Short mmCIF file of C-alpha atoms and ligand atoms in Angstrom, two decimals:
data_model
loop_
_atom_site.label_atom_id
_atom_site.label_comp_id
_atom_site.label_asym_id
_atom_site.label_seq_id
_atom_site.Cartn_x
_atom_site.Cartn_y
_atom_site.Cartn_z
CA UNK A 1 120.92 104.12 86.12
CA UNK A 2 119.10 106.59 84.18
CA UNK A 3 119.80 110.71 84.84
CA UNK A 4 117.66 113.07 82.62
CA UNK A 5 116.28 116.79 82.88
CA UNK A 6 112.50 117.27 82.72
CA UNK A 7 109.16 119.31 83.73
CA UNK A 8 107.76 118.48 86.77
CA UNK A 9 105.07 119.23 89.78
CA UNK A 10 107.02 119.39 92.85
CA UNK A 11 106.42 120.27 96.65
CA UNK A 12 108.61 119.79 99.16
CA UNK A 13 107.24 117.11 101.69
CA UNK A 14 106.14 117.37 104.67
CA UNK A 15 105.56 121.28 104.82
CA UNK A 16 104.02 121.68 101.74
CA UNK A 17 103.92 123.78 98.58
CA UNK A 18 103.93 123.24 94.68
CA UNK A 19 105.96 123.87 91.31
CA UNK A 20 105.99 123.42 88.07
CA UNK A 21 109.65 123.53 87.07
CA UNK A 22 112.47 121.78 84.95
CA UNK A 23 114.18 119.36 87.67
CA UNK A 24 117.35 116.71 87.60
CA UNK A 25 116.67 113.22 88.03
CA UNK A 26 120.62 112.25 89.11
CA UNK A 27 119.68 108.33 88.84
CA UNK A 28 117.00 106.20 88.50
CA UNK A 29 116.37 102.55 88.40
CA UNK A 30 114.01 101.26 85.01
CA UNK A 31 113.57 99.35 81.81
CA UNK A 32 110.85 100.93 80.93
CA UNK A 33 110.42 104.83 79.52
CA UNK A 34 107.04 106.23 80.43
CA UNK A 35 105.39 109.62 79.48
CA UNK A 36 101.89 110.54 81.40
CA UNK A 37 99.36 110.93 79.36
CA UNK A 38 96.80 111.76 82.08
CA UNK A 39 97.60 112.31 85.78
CA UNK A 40 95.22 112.93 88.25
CA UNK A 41 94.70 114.97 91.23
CA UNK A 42 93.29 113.40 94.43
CA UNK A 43 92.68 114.80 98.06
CA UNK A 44 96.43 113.17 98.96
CA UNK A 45 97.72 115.45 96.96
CA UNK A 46 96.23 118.49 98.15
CA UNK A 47 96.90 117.41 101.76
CA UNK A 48 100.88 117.48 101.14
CA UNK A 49 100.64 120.72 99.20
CA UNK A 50 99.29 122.27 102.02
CA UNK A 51 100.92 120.62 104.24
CA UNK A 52 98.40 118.61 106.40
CA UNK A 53 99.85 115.14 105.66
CA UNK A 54 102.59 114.94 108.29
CA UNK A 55 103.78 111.30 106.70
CA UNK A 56 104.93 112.80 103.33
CA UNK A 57 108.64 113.00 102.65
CA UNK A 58 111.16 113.69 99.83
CA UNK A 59 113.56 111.18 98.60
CA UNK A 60 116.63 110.44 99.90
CA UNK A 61 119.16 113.21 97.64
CA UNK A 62 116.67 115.08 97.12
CA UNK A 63 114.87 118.39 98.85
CA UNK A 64 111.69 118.10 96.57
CA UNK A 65 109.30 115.23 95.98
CA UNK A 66 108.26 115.14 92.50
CA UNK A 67 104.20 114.71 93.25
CA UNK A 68 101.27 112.69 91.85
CA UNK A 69 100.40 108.89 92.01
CA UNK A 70 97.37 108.55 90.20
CA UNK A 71 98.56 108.10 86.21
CA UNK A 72 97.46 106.65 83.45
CA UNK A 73 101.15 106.46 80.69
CA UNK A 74 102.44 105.54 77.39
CA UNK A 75 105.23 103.30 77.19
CA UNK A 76 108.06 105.00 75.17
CA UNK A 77 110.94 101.99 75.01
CA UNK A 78 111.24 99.18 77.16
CA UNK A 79 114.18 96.37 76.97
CA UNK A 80 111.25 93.76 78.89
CA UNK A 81 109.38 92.05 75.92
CA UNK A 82 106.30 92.13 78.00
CA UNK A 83 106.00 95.80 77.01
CA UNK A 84 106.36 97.62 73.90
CA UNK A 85 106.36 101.06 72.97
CA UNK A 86 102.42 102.70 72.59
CA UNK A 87 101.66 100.00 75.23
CA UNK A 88 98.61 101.94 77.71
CA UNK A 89 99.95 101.24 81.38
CA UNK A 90 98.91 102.65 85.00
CA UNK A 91 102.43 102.59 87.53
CA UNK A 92 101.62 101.23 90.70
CA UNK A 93 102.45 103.61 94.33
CA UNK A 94 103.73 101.46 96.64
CA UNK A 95 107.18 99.86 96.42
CA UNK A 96 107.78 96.98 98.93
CA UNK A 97 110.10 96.85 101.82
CA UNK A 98 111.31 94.02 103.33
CA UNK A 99 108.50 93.04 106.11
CA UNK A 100 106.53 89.82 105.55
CA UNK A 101 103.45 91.17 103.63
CA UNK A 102 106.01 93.26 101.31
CA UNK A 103 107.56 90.02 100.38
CA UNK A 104 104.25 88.11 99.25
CA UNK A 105 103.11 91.34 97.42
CA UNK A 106 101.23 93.13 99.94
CA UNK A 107 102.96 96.54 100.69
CA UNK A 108 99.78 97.80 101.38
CA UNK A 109 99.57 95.60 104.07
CA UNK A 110 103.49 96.86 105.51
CA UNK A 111 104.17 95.86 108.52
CA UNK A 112 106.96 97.88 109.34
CA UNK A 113 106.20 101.10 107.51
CA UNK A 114 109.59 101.11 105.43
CA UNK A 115 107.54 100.48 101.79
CA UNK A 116 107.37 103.82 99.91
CA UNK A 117 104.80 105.80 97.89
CA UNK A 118 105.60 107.37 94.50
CA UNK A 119 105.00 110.93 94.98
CA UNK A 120 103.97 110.99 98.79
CA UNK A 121 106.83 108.87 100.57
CA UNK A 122 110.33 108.89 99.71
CA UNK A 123 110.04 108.09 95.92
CA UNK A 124 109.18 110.78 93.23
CA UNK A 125 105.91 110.84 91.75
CA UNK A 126 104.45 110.52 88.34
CA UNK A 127 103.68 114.40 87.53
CA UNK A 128 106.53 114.67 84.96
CA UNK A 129 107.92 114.56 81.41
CA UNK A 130 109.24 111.63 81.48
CA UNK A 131 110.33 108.94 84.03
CA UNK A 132 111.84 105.33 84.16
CA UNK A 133 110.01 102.61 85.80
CA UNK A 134 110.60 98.62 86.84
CA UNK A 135 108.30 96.36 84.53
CA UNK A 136 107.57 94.93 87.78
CA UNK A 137 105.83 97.89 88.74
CA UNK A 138 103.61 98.26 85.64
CA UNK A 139 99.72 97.11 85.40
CA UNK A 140 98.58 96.55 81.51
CA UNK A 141 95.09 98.20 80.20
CA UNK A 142 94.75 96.04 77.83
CA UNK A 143 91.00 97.04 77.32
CA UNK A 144 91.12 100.13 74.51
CA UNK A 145 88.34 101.34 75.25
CA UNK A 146 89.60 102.42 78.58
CA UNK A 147 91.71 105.09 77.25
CA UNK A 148 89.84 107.80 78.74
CA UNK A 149 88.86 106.59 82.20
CA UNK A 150 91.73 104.02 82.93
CA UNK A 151 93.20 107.43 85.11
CA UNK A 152 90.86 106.31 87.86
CA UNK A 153 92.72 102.75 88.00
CA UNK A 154 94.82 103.55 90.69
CA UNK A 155 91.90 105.57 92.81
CA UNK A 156 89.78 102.34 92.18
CA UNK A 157 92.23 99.73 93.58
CA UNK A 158 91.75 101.65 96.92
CA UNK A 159 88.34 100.80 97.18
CA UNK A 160 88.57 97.29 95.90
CA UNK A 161 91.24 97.12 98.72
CA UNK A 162 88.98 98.45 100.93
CA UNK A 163 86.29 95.64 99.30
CA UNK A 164 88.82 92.80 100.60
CA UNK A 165 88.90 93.95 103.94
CA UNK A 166 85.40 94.28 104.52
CA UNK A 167 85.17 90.42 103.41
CA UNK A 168 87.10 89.72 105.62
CA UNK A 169 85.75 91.50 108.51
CA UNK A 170 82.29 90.57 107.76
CA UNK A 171 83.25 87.26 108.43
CA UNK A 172 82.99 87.59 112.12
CA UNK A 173 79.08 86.76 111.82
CA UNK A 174 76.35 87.12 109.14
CA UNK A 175 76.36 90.04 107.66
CA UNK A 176 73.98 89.33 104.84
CA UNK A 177 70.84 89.19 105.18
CA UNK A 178 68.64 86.03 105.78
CA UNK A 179 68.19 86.17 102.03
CA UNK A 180 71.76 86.21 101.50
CA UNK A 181 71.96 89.44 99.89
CA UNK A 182 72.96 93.06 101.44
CA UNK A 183 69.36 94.68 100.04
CA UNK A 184 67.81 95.59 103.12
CA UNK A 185 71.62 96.84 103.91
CA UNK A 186 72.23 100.14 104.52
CA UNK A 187 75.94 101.83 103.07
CA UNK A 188 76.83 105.53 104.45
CA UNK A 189 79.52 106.87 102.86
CA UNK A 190 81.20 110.27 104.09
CA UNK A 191 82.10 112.35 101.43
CA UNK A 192 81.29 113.44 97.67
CA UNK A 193 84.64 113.73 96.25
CA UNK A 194 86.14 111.04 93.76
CA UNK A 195 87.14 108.15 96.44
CA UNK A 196 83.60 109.05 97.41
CA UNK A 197 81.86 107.94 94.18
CA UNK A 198 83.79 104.98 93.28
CA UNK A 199 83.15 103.50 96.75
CA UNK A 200 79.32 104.12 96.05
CA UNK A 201 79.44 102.71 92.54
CA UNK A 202 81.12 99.68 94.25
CA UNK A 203 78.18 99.21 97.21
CA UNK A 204 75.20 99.59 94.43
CA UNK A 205 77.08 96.89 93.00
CA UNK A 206 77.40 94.61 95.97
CA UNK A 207 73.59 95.75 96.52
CA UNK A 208 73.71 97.99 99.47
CA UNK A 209 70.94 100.93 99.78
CA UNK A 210 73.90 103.70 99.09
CA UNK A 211 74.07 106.97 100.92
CA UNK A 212 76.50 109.88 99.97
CA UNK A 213 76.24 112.78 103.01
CA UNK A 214 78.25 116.31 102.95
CA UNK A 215 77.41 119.06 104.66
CA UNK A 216 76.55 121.31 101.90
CA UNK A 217 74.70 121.11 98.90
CA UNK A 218 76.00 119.37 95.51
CA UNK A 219 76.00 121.48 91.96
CA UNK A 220 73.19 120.56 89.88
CA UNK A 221 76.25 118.03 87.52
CA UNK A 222 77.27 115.96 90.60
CA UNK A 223 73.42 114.87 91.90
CA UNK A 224 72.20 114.17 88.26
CA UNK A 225 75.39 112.02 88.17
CA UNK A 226 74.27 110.44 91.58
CA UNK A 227 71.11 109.75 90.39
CA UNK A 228 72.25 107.98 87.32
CA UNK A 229 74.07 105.65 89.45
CA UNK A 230 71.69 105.02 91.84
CA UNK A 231 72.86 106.45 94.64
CA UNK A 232 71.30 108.55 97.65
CA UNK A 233 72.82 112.06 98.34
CA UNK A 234 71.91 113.37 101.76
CA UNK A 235 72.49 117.42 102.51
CA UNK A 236 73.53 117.28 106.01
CA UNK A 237 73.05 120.55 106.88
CA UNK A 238 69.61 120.15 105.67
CA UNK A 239 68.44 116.67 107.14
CA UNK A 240 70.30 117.31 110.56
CA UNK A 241 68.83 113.82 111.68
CA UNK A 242 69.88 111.94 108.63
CA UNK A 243 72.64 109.87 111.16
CA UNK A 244 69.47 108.60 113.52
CA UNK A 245 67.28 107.76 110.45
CA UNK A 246 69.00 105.93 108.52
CA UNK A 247 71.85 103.90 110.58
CA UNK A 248 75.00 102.38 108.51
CA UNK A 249 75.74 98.74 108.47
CA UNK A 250 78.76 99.82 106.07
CA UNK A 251 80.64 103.14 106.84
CA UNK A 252 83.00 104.48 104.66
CA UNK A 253 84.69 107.72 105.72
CA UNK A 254 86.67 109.66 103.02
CA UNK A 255 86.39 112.92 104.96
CA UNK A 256 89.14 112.09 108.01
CA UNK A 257 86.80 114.17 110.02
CA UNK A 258 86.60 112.84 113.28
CA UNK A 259 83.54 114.37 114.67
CA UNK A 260 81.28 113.29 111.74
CA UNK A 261 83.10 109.88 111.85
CA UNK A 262 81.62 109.15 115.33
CA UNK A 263 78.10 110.90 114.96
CA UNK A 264 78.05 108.17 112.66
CA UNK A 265 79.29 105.10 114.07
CA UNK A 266 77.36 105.90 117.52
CA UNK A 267 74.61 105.06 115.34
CA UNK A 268 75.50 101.98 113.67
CA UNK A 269 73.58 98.76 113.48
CA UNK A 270 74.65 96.16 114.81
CA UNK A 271 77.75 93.99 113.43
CA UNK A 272 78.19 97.23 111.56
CA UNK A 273 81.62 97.51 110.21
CA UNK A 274 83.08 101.35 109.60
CA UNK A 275 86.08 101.61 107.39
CA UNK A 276 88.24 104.81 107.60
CA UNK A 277 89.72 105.77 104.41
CA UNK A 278 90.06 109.61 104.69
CA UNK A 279 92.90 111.49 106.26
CA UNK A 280 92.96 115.51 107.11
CA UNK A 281 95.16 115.91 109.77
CA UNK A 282 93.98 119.37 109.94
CA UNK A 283 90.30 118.35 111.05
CA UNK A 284 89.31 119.57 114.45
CA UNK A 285 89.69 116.62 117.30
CA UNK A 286 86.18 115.29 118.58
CA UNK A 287 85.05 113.71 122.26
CA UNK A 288 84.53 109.91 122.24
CA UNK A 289 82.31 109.29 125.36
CA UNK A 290 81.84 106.02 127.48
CA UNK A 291 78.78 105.34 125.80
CA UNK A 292 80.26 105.35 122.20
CA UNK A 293 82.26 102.60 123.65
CA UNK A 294 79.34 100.99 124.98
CA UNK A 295 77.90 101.20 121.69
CA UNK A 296 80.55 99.41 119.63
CA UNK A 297 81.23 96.81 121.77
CA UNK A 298 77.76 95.60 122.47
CA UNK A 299 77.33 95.64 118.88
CA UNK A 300 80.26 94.43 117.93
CA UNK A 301 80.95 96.95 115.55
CA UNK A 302 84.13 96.84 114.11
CA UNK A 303 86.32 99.94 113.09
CA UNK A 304 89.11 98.94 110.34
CA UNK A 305 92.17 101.34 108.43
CA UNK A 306 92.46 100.46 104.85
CA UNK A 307 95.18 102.15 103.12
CA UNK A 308 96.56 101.76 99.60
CA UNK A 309 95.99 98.34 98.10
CA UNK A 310 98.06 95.49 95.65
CA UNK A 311 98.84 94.91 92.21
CA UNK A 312 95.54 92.49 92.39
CA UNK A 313 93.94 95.52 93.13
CA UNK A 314 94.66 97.14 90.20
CA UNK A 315 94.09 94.63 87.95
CA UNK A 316 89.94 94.31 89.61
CA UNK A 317 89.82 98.20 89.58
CA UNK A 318 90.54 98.02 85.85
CA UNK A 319 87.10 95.10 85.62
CA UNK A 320 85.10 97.73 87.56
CA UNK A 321 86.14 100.52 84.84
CA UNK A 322 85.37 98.09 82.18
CA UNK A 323 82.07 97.27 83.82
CA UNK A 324 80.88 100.97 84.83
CA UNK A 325 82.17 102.50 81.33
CA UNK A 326 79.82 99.89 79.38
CA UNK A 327 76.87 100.26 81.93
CA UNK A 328 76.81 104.15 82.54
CA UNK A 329 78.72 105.13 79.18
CA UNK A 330 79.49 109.01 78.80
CA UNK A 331 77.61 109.64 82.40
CA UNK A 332 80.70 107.43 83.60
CA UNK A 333 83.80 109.19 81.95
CA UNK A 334 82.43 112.65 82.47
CA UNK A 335 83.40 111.88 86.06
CA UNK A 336 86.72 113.20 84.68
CA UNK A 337 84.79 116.36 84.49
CA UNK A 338 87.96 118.70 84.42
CA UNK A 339 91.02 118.77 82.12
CA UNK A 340 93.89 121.13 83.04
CA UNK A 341 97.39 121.88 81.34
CA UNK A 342 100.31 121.62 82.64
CA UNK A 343 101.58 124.39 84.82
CA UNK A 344 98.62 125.53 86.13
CA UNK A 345 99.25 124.92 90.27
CA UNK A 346 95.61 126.69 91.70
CA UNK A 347 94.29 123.53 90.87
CA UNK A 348 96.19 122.13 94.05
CA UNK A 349 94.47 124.41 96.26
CA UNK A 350 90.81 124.76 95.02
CA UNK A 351 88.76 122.39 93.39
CA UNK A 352 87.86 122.86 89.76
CA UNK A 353 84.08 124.41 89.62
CA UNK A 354 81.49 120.86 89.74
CA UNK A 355 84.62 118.69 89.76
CA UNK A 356 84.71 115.40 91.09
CA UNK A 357 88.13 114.30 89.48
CA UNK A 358 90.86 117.09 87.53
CA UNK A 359 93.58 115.53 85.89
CA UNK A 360 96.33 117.29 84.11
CA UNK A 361 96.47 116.59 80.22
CA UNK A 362 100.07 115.64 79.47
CA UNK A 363 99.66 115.25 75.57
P1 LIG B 1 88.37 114.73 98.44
O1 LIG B 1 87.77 115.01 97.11
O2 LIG B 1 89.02 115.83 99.15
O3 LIG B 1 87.28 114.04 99.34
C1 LIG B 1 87.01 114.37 100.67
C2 LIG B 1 85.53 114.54 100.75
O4 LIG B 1 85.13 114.63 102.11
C3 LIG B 1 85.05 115.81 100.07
O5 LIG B 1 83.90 115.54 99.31
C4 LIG B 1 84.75 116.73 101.24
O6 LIG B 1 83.78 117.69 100.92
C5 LIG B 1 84.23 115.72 102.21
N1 LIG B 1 84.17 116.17 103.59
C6 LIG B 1 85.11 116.80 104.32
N2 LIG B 1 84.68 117.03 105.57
C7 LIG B 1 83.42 116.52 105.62
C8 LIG B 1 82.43 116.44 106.64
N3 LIG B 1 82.65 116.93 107.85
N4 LIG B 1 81.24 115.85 106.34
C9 LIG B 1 81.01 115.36 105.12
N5 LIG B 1 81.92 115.39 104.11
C10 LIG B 1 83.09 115.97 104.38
O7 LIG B 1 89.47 113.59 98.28
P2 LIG B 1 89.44 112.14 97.57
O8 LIG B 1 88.07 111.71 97.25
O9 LIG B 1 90.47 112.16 96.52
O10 LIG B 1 90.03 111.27 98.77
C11 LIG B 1 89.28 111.12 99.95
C12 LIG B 1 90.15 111.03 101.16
O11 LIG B 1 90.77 109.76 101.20
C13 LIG B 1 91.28 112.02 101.26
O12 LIG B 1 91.42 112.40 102.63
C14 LIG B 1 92.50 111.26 100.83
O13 LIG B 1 93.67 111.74 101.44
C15 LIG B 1 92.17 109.89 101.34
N6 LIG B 1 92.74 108.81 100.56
C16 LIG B 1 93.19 107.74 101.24
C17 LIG B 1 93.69 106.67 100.55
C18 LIG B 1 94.15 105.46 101.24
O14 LIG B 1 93.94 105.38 102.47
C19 LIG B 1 93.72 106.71 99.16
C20 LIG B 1 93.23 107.83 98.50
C21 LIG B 1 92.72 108.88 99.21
P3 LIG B 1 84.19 119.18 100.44
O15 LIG B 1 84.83 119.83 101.64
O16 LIG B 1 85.13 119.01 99.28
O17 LIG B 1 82.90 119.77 100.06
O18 LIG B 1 94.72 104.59 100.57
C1 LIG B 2 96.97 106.55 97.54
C2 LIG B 2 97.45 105.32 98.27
C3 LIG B 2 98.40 105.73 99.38
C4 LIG B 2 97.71 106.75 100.29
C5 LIG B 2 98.57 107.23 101.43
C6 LIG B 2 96.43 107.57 98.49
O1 LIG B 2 96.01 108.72 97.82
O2 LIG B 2 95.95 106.19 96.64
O3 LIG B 2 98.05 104.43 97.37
O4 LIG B 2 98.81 104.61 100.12
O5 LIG B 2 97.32 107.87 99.52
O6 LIG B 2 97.71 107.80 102.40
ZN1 LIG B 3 95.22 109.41 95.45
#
């Protein structure tokens, strides 16, 4: 059991708020001794700040939760041979419970909901000093030249997650196209933060037509990004028909707003499969009519949850960084586009100007 005083971003879960403040860490379980080099900021961790993610909750002890799951660290000491000190690592969030899936390594798949998250339920996070960790719980970058994107690991396992269970789904009947490929497919995605772009890297790649719709227009960095990738970004509040023009055989919402989540899917093609990924539980409520229902049954259009996602997940995310670093180069890391120290806390409640992921600098 390791106890030790550091710096740290803390809020107090579920009502919200943040810190930067020495805090005690009375025990904790780990061979290894990390520091964060990077952390980054996602729209989790905004939603417990302000306290719209009613799930969040401090650890047992303790009336803070230390924040922040989304790290890329430096291994300090470790008694496990597999690691040695300057080793690059990312610490996985979820920590298994006891269900069936958390036994074979799926927490993400819990079926009882007693797994926790580092820095979002019951565990502290990774916005510190310092902090102890199981080996067990450690993924390897063992690609150098990842050093300055390998932050995004853990944001990228979501959506290779999220990958897995649309293979599965799809399954149901042919989803390709009679030429086997998804080209004449169609991929909406909700959204233009961070989750946002790494799920539309990830469709170009499996060869979808890729859409990215707000409802506002993007700064001048963020389209000229878009278009270097390849993908479509549609002004809703321009092209007010966009939803009956184009019509999604993949849907990926990472806005959690119900209203545009449905203006979408009682559009969808059929066999079209719409995977929720965002969560605001301060978005308004919307009306789901009879014929929405209609709609997705007839069609067979099927609406899946994918949250988190397993070590396995980690380790593809870290192929995809390899893969988009060497094919999009500096157009690829300046999705980082906004370094902060630490201390500052406004970043928690507005986004950085053109950002599409801040992280906090840690050395
Ligand atoms: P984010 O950067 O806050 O992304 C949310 C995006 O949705 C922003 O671009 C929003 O735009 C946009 N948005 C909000 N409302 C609408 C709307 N009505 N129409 C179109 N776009 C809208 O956060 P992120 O990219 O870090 O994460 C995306 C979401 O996924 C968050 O809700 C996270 O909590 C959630 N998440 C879930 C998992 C999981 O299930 C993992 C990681 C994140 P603007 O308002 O900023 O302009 O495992
Ligand atoms: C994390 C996931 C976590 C989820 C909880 C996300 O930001 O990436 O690992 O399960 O939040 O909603
Ligand atoms: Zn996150």
């Amino acid at each position: 059991m390791n106890s030790y005083e550091t710096f740290a971003y803390v809020t107090k879960a579920p009502e919200g708020s943040i810190d930067y403040k020495k805090i005690k860490i009375n025990s904790e379980i780990g061979d290894v001794l990390l520091k964060p080099i990077l952390t980054g900021i996602c729209g989790t961790d905004r939603g417990i700040v302000n306290g719209a993610l009613s799930f969040a909750y401090n650890p047992g002890g303790y009336d803070f939760l230390v924040i922040g799951h989304e790290s890329l660290c430096k291994v300090v000491e470790s008694s496990d041979k597999n690691f040695k000190a300057g080793d690059l690592v990312v610490p996985v969030v979820r920590r298994p419970g006891d269900c069936p899936n958390c036994r074979i390594g799926r927490p993400d798949n819990c079926s009882d909901g007693n797994k926790h998250e580092a820095g979002i339920t019951g565990l502290h996070g990774f916005m510190r000093g310092q902090f102890y960790e199981q080996s067990i719980n450690l993924v390897k970058v063992e690609d150098p030249s990842l050093k300055d994107v390998a932050v995004l690991t853990e944001p990228t396992k979501n959506v290779e997650k999220a990958m897995e269970v649309l293979d599965r789904v799809s399954s149901r009947s042919i989803y390709s196209s009679g030429d086997s490929t998804f080209l004449d497919k169609n991929c909406i995605i909700i959204g233009t933060g961070n989750e946002a772009f790494l799920y539309g890297l990830s469709a170009k790649d499996r060869g979808f037509n890729t859409y990215m719709v707000n409802r506002h227009p993007l700064q001048k960095n963020i389209t000229e990004m878009l278009d270097a990738f390849g993908i479509n970004f549609i002004d809703t509040s321009q092209d007010k028909d966009f939803n009956k023009r184009i019509k999604a055989d993949l849907l990926i919402d990472t806005s959690g707003d119900p209203g545009t989540i449905f203006n979408y899917i009682r559009e969808m093609n059929y066999n079209g499969i719409a995977i929720l990924f965002g969560t605001n539980g301060k978005a308004p409520s919307t009306q789901v009519s009879s014929e929405d229902i209609d709609h997705i049954i007839e069609r067979n259009i099927t609406i899946a949850g994918s949250v988190d996602a397993a070590k396995t997940h980690y380790v593809k995310a870290l192929d995809d960084l390899s893969k988009w670093n060497r094919r999009y180069g500096t157009v690829f890391s300046s999705m980082i586009s906004n370094r902060i120290s630490p201390g500052d806390t406004e970043i928690f409640f507005k986004k950085a100007n053109g950002e599409i992921k801040s992280v906090i600098e840690w050395e």
